[in-house]
mmCIF file of C-alpha atoms in Angstrom:
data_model
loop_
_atom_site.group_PDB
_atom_site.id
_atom_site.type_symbol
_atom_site.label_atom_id
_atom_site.label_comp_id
_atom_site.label_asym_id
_atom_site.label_seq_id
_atom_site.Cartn_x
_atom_site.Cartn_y
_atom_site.Cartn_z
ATOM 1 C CA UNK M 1 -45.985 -30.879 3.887
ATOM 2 C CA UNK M 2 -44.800 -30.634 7.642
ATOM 3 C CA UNK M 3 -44.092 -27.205 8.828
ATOM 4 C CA UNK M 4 -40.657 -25.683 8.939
ATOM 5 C CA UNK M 5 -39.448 -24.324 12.371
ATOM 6 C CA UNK M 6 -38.628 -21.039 13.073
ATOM 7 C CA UNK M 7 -34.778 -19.582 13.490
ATOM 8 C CA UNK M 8 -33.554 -19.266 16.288
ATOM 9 C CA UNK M 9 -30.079 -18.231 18.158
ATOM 10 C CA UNK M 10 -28.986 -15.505 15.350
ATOM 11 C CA UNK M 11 -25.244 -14.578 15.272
ATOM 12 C CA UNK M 12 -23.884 -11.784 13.369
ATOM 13 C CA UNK M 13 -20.147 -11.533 13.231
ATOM 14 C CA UNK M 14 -17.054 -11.083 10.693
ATOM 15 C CA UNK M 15 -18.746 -7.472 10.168
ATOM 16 C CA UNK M 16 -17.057 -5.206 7.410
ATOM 17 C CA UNK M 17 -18.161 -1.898 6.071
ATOM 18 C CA UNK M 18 -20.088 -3.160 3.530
ATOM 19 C CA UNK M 19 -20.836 -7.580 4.622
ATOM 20 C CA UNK M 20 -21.187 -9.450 8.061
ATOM 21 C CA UNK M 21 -21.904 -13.153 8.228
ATOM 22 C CA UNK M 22 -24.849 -14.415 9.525
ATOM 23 C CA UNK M 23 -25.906 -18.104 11.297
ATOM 24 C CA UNK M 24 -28.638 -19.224 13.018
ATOM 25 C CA UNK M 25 -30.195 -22.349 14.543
ATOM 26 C CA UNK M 26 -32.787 -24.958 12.397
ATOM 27 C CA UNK M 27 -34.007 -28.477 13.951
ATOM 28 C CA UNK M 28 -32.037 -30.776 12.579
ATOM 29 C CA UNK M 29 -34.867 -32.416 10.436
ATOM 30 C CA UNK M 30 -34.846 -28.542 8.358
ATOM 31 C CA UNK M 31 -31.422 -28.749 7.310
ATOM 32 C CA UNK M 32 -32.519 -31.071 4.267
ATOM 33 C CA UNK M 33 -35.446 -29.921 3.309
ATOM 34 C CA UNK M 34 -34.362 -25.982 3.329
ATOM 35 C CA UNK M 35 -33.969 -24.726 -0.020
ATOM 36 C CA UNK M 36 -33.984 -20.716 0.241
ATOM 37 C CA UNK M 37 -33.821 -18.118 2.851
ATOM 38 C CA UNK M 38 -34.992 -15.040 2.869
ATOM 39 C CA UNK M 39 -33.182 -12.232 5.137
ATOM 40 C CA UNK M 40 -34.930 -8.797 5.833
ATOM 41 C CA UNK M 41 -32.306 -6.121 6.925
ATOM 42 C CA UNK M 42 -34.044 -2.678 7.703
ATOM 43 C CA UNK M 43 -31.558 0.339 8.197
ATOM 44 C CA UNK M 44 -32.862 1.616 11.829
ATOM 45 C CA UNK M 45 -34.224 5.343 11.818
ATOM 46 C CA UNK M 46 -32.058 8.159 12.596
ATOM 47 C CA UNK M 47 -34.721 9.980 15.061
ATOM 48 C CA UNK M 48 -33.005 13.162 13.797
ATOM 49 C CA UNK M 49 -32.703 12.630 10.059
ATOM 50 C CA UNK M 50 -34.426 15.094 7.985
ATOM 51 C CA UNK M 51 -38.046 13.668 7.775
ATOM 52 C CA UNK M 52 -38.501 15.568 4.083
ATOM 53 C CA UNK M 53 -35.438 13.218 2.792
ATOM 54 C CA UNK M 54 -36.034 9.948 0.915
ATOM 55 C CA UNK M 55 -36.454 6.849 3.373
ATOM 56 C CA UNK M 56 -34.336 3.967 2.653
ATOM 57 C CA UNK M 57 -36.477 1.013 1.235
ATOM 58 C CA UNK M 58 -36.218 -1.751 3.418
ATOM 59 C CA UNK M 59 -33.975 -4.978 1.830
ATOM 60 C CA UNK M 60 -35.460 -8.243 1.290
ATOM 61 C CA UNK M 61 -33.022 -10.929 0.135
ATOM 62 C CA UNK M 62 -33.490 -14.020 -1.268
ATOM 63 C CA UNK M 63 -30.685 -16.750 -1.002
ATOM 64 C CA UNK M 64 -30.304 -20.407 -2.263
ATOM 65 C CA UNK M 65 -29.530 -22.603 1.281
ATOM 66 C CA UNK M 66 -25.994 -22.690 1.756
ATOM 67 C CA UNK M 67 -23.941 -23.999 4.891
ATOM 68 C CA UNK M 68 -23.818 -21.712 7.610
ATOM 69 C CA UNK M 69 -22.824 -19.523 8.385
ATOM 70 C CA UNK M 70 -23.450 -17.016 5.396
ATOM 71 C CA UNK M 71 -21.933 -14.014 4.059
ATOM 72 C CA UNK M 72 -23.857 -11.110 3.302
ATOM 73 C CA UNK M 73 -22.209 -8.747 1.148
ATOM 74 C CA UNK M 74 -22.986 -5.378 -0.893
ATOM 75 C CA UNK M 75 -22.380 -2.070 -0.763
ATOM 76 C CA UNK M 76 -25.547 -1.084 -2.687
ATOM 77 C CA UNK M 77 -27.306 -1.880 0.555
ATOM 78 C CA UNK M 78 -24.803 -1.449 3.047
ATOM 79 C CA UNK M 79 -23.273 1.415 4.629
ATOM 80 C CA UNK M 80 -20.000 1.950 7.166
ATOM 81 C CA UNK M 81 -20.677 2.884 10.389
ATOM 82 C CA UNK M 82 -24.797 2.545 10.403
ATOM 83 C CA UNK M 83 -27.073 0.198 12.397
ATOM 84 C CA UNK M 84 -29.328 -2.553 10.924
ATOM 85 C CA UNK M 85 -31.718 -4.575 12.066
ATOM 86 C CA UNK M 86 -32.168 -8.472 10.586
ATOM 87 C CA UNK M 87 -34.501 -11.197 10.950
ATOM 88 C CA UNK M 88 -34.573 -14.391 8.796
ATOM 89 C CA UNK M 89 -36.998 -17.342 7.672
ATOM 90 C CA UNK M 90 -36.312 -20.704 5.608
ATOM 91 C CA UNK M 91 -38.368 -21.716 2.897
ATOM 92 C CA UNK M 92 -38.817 -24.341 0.730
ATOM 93 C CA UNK M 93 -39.410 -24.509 -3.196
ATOM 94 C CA UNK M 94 -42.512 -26.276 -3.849
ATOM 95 C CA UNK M 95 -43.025 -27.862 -7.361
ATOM 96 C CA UNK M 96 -45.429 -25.421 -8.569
ATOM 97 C CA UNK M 97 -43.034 -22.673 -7.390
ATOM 98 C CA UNK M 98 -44.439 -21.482 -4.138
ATOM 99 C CA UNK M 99 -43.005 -21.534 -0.605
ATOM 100 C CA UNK M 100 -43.598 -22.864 2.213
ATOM 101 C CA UNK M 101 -42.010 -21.141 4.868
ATOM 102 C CA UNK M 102 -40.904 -20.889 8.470
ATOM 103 C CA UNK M 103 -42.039 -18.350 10.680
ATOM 104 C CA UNK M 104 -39.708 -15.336 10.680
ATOM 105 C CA UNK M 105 -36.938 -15.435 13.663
ATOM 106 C CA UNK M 106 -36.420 -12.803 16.292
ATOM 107 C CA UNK M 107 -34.622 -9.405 15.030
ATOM 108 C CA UNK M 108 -31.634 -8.879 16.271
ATOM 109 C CA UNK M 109 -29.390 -5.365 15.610
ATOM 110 C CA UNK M 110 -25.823 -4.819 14.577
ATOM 111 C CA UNK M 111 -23.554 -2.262 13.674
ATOM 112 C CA UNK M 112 -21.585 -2.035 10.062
ATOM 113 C CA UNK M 113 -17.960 -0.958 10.476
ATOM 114 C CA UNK M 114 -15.745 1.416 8.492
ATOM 115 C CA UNK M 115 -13.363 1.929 6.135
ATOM 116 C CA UNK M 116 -10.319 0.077 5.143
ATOM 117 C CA UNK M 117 -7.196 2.307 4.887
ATOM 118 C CA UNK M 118 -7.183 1.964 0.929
ATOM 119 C CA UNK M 119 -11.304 3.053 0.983
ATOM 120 C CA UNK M 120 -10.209 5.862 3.472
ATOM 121 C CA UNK M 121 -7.450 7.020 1.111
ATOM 122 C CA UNK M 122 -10.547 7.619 -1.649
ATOM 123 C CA UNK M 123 -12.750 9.196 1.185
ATOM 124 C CA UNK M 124 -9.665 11.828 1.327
ATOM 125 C CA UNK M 125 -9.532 12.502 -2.302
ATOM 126 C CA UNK M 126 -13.592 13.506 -1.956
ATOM 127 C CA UNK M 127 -12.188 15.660 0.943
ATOM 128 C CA UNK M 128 -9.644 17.482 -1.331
ATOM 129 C CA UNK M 129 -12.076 18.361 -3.402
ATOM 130 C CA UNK M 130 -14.125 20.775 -1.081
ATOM 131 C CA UNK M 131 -11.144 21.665 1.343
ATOM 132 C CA UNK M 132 -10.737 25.531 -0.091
ATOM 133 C CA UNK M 133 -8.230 27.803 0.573
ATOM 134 C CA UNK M 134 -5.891 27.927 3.061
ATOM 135 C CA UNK M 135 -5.779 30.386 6.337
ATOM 136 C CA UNK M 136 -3.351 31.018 8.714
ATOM 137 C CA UNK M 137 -4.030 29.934 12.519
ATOM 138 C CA UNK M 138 -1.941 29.969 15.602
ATOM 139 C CA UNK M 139 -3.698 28.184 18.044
ATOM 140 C CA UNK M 140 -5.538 25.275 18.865
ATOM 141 C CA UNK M 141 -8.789 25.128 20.887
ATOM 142 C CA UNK M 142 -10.672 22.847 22.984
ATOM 143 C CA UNK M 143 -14.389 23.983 24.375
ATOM 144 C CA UNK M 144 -16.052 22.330 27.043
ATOM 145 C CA UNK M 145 -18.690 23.411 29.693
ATOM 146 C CA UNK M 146 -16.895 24.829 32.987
ATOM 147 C CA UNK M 147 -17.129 21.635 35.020
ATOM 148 C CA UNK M 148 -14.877 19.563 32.637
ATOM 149 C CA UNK M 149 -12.030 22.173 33.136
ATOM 150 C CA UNK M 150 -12.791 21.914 36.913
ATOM 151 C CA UNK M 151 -12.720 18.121 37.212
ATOM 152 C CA UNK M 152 -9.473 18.318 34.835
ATOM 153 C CA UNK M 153 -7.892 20.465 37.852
ATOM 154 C CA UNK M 154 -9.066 18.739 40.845
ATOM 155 C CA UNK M 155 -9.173 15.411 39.777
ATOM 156 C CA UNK M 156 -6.474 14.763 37.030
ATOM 157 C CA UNK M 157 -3.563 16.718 37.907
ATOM 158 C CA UNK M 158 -3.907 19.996 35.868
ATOM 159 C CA UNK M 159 -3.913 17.123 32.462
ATOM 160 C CA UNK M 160 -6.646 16.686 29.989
ATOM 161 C CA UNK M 161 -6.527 13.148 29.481
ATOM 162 C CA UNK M 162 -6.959 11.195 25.984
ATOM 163 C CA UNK M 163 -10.341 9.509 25.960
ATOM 164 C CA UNK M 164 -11.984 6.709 23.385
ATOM 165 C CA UNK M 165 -12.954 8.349 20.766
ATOM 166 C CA UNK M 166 -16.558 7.046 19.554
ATOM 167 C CA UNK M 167 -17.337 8.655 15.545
ATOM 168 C CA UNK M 168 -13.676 7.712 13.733
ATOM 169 C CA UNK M 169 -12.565 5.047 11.863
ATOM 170 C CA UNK M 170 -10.828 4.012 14.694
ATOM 171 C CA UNK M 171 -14.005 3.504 16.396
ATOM 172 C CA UNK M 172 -13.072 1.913 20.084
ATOM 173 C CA UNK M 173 -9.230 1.630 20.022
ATOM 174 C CA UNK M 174 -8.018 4.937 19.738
ATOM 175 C CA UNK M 175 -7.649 7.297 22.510
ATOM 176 C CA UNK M 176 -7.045 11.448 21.908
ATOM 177 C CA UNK M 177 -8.113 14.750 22.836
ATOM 178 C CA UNK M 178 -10.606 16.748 20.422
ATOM 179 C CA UNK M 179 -9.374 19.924 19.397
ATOM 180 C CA UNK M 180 -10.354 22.593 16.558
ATOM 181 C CA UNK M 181 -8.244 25.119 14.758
ATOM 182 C CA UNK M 182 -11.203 26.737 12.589
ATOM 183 C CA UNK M 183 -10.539 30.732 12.565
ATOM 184 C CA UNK M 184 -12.861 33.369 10.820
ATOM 185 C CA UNK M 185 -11.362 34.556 7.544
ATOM 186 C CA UNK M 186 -12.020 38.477 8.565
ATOM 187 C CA UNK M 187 -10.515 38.237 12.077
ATOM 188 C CA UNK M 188 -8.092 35.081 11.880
ATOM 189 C CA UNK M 189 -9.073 34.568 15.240
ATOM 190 C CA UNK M 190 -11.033 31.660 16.440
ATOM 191 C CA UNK M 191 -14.831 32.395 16.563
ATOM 192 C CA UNK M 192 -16.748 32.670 19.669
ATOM 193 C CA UNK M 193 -19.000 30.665 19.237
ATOM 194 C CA UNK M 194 -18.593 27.030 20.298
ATOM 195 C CA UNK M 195 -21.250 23.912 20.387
ATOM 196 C CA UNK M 196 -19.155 21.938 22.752
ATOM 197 C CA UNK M 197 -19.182 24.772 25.588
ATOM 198 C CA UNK M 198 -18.375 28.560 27.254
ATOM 199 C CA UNK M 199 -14.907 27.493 28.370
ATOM 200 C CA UNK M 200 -12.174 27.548 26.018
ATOM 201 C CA UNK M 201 -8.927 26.335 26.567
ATOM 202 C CA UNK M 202 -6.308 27.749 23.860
ATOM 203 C CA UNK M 203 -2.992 26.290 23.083
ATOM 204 C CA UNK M 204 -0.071 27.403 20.756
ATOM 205 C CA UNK M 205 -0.031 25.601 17.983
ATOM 206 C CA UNK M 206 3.702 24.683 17.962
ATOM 207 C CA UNK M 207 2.925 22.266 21.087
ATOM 208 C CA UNK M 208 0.707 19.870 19.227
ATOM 209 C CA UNK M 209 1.781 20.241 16.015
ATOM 210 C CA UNK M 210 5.706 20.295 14.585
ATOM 211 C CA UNK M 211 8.083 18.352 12.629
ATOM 212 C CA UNK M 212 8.385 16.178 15.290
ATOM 213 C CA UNK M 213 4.633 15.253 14.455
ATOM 214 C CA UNK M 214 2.659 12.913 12.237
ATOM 215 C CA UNK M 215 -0.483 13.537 10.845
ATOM 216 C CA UNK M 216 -3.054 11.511 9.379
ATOM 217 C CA UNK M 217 -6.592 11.349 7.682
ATOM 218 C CA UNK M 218 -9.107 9.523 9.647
ATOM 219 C CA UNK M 219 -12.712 10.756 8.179
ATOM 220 C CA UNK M 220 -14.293 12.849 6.326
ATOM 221 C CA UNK M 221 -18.671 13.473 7.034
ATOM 222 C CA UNK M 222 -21.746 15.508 7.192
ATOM 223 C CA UNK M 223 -24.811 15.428 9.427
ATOM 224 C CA UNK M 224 -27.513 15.389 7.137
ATOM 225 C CA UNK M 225 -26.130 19.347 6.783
ATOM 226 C CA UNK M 226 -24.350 21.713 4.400
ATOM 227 C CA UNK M 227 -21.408 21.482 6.890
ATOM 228 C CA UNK M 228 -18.506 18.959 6.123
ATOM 229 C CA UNK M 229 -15.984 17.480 8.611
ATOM 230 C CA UNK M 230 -12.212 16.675 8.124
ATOM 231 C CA UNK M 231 -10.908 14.486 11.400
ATOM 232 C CA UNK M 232 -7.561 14.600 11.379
ATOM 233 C CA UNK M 233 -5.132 13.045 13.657
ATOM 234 C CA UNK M 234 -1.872 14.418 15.037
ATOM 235 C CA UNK M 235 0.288 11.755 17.177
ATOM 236 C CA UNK M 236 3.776 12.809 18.390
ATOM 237 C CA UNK M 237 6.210 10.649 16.168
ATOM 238 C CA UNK M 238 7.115 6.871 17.848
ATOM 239 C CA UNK M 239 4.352 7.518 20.203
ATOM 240 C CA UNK M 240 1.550 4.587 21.097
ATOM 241 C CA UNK M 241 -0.881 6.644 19.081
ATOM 242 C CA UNK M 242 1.737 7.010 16.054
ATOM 243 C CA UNK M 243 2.043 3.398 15.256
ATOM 244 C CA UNK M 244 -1.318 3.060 15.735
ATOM 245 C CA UNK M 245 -2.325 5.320 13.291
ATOM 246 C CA UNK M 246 0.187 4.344 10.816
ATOM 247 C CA UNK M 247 -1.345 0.656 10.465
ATOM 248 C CA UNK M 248 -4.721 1.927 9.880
ATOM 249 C CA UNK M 249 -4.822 5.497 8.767
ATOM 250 C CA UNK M 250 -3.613 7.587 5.398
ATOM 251 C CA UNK M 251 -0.386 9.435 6.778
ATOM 252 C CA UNK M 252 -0.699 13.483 5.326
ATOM 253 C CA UNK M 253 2.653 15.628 4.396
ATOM 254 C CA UNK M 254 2.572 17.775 7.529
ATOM 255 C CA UNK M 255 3.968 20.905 4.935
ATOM 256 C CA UNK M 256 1.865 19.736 1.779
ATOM 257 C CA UNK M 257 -1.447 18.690 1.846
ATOM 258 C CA UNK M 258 -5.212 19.894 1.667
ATOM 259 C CA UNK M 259 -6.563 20.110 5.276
ATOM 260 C CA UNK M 260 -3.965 21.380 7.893
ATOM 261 C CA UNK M 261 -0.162 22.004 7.779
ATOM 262 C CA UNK M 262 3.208 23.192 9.567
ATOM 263 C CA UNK M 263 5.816 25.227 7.041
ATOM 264 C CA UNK M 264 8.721 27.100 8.216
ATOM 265 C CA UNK M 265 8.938 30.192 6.617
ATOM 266 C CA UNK M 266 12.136 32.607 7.166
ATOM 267 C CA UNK M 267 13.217 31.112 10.156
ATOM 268 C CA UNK M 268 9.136 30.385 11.570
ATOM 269 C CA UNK M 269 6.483 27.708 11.966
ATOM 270 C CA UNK M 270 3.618 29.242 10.006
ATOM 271 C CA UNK M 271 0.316 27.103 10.358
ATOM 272 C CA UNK M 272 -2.805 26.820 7.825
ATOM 273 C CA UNK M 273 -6.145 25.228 7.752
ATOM 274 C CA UNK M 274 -8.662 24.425 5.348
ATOM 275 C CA UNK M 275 -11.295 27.404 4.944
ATOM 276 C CA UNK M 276 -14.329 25.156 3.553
ATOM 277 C CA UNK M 277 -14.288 22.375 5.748
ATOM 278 C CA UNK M 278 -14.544 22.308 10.115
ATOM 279 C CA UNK M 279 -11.411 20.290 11.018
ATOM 280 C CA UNK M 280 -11.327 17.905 14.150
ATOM 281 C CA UNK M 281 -8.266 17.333 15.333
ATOM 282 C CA UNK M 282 -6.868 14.495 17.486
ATOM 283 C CA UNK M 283 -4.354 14.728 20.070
ATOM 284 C CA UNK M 284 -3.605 11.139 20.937
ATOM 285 C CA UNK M 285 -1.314 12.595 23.936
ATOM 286 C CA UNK M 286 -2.182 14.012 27.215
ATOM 287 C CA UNK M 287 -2.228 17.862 27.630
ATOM 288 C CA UNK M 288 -1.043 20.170 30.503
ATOM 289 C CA UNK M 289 -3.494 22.677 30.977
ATOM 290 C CA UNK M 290 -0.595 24.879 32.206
ATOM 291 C CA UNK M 291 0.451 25.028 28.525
ATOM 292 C CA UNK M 292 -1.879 27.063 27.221
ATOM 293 C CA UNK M 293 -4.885 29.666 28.663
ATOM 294 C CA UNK M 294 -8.172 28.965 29.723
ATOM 295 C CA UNK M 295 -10.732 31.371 29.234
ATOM 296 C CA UNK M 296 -15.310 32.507 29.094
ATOM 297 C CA UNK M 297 -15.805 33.062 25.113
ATOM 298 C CA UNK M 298 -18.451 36.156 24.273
ATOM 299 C CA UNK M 299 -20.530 33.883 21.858
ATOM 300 C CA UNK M 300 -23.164 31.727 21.872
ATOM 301 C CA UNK M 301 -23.614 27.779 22.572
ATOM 302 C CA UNK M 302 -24.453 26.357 19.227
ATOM 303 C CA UNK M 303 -26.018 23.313 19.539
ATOM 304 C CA UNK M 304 -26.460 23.187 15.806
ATOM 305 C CA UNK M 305 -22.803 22.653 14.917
ATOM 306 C CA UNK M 306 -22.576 20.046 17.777
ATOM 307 C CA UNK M 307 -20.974 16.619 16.700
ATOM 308 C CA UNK M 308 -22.140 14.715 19.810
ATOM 309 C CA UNK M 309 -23.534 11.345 18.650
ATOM 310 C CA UNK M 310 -22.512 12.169 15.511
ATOM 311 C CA UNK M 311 -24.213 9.821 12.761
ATOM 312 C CA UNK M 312 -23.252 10.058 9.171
ATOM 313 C CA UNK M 313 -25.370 10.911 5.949
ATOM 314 C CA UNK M 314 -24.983 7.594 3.877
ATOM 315 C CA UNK M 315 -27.115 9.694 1.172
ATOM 316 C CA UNK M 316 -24.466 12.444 0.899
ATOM 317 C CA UNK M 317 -22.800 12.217 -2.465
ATOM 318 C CA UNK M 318 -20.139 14.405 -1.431
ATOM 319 C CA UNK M 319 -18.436 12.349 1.754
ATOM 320 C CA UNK M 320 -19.466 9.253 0.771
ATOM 321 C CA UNK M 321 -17.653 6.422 -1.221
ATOM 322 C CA UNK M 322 -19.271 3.167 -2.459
ATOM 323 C CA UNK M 323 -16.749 0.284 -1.212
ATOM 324 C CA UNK M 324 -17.154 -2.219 -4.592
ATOM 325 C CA UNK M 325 -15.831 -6.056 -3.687
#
């Protein structure tokens, strides 16, 4: 039997957090002789996962020929947010139930995206679950190293400006400023020690966050650690970053919820945070540096804590939903 050719021209698109379609290119005489294909999708290697943790077992599928393009779809083998690799070959059933089949096509690599608002709003249930007790706060903080504060000065007007944020659900669109609110139960002061840097700018917490403010649930992760993260989202309301939000994320009850609210109490704003989670909050406004204080902390640099190229445990039973269809 003549030879099959080899895929070529492979395009991934319509990607969800748990499908993608997938085409490619046959010669023309193929097309009616193809009978199955066979798709291997490998999960690429975190270079900093755990190397004593179970290895996800690479994914060969088998599917009768249909036209293309094809949807892939399962959330046994597919997780939000992580990268995959995929190649593909045709083959055809042979009467005495072997193959014959093509050579296998180039690899090519995409991306799985995230949650659905209805799958985040189950992702924040899992977060309720672990948030702890509540503490009292007063301040926001944002650490960087000294030369971001400098730049912020010199080249930006006194304003820390929003940037893209890269690890939410709202992966590429939405634009805000990271802050923390985390204090140490014994002190209620923030600690001082920071992963993101020496320089600490602190802000009252009544300028980011009041009842003029929405907040909303964005995410909810580990890093292949005991640590958890909340991301939260706080976006003056009727602002860009408000309507935004309210299309895609779970809107919390600023006064009643798990993670981080704003109460008056005789006459006051009082302010609380989740003890047993690290919260990262979004600012989706710019910030005038002449609003708060900018100061050296004492502690160390902990690199450990760091959420810079942040990639999620899909293993983590705790943070992690499976998306059904």
């Amino acid at each position: 039997m003549e030879l099959l050719s080899t895929p070529k021209n492979i395009e991934i698109n319509n990607i969800t957090c748990d499908s993608f379609r997938i085409s490619w290119a046959m010669e023309k005489g193929d097309l009616e002789r193809v009978t199955h294909y066979f798709i291997d999708l490998n999960k690429k290697e975190n270079k900093n996962s755990n190397k004593f943790k179970h290895r996800d077992v690479p994914t060969k599928l088998v599917a009768k020929a249909v036209p293309l393009p094809m949807t892939v779809r399962g959330h046994w083998f597919l997780s939000p947010r992580t990268e995959y690799s995929v190649a593909v070959q045709t083959a055809v059933k042979q009467s005495d139930g072997e193959y014959l089949v093509s050579g296998w096509s180039e690899t090519v690599e995409f991306c799985t995206g995230d949650y659905a608002k209805e799958h985040l709003a189950q992702l924040q249930e899992k977060a309720e679950l672990i948030a702890g007790r509540m503490l009292r706060f007063s301040v926001f903080y944002r650490n960087q190293h000294k030369e971001y504060f400098q730049h912020v000065r010199m080249h930006c007007g006194n304003v820390m400006k929003p940037s893209l944020k890269d690890n939410t659900p709202t992966s590429g669109m939405l634009h805000g400023i990271f802050f923390s609110c985390n204090t140490e139960f014994n002190t209620g002061q923030p600690p001082q020690d920071s992963p993101y840097g020496r320089y600490r700018f602190q802000i009252p917490a009544q300028r980011l966050f009041n009842p003029n403010t929405n907040l909303y649930f964005a995410d909810f992760y580990c890093m292949y650690t005991a640590y958890h993260y909340v991301v939260l989202v706080l976006a003056p309301k009727g602002s860009a970053g408000d309507l935004f939000c309210r299309e895609r994320l779970p809107q919390l009850d600023i006064s009643s919820n798990k993670f981080l609210t704003c109460c008056v109490e005789e006459g006051e704003l009082v302010y609380r945070h989740a003890q047993d989670s690290i919260l990262e909050v979004i600012y989706t406004e710019p910030v005038d540096l002449s609003l708060g204080v900018l100061g050296e902390i004492s502690g160390h640099q902990l690199m450990s804590l760091s959420t810079a190229n942040a990639k999620k445990d899909p293993s983590c039973k705790t943070c992690n939903i499976s998306v059904g269809r």
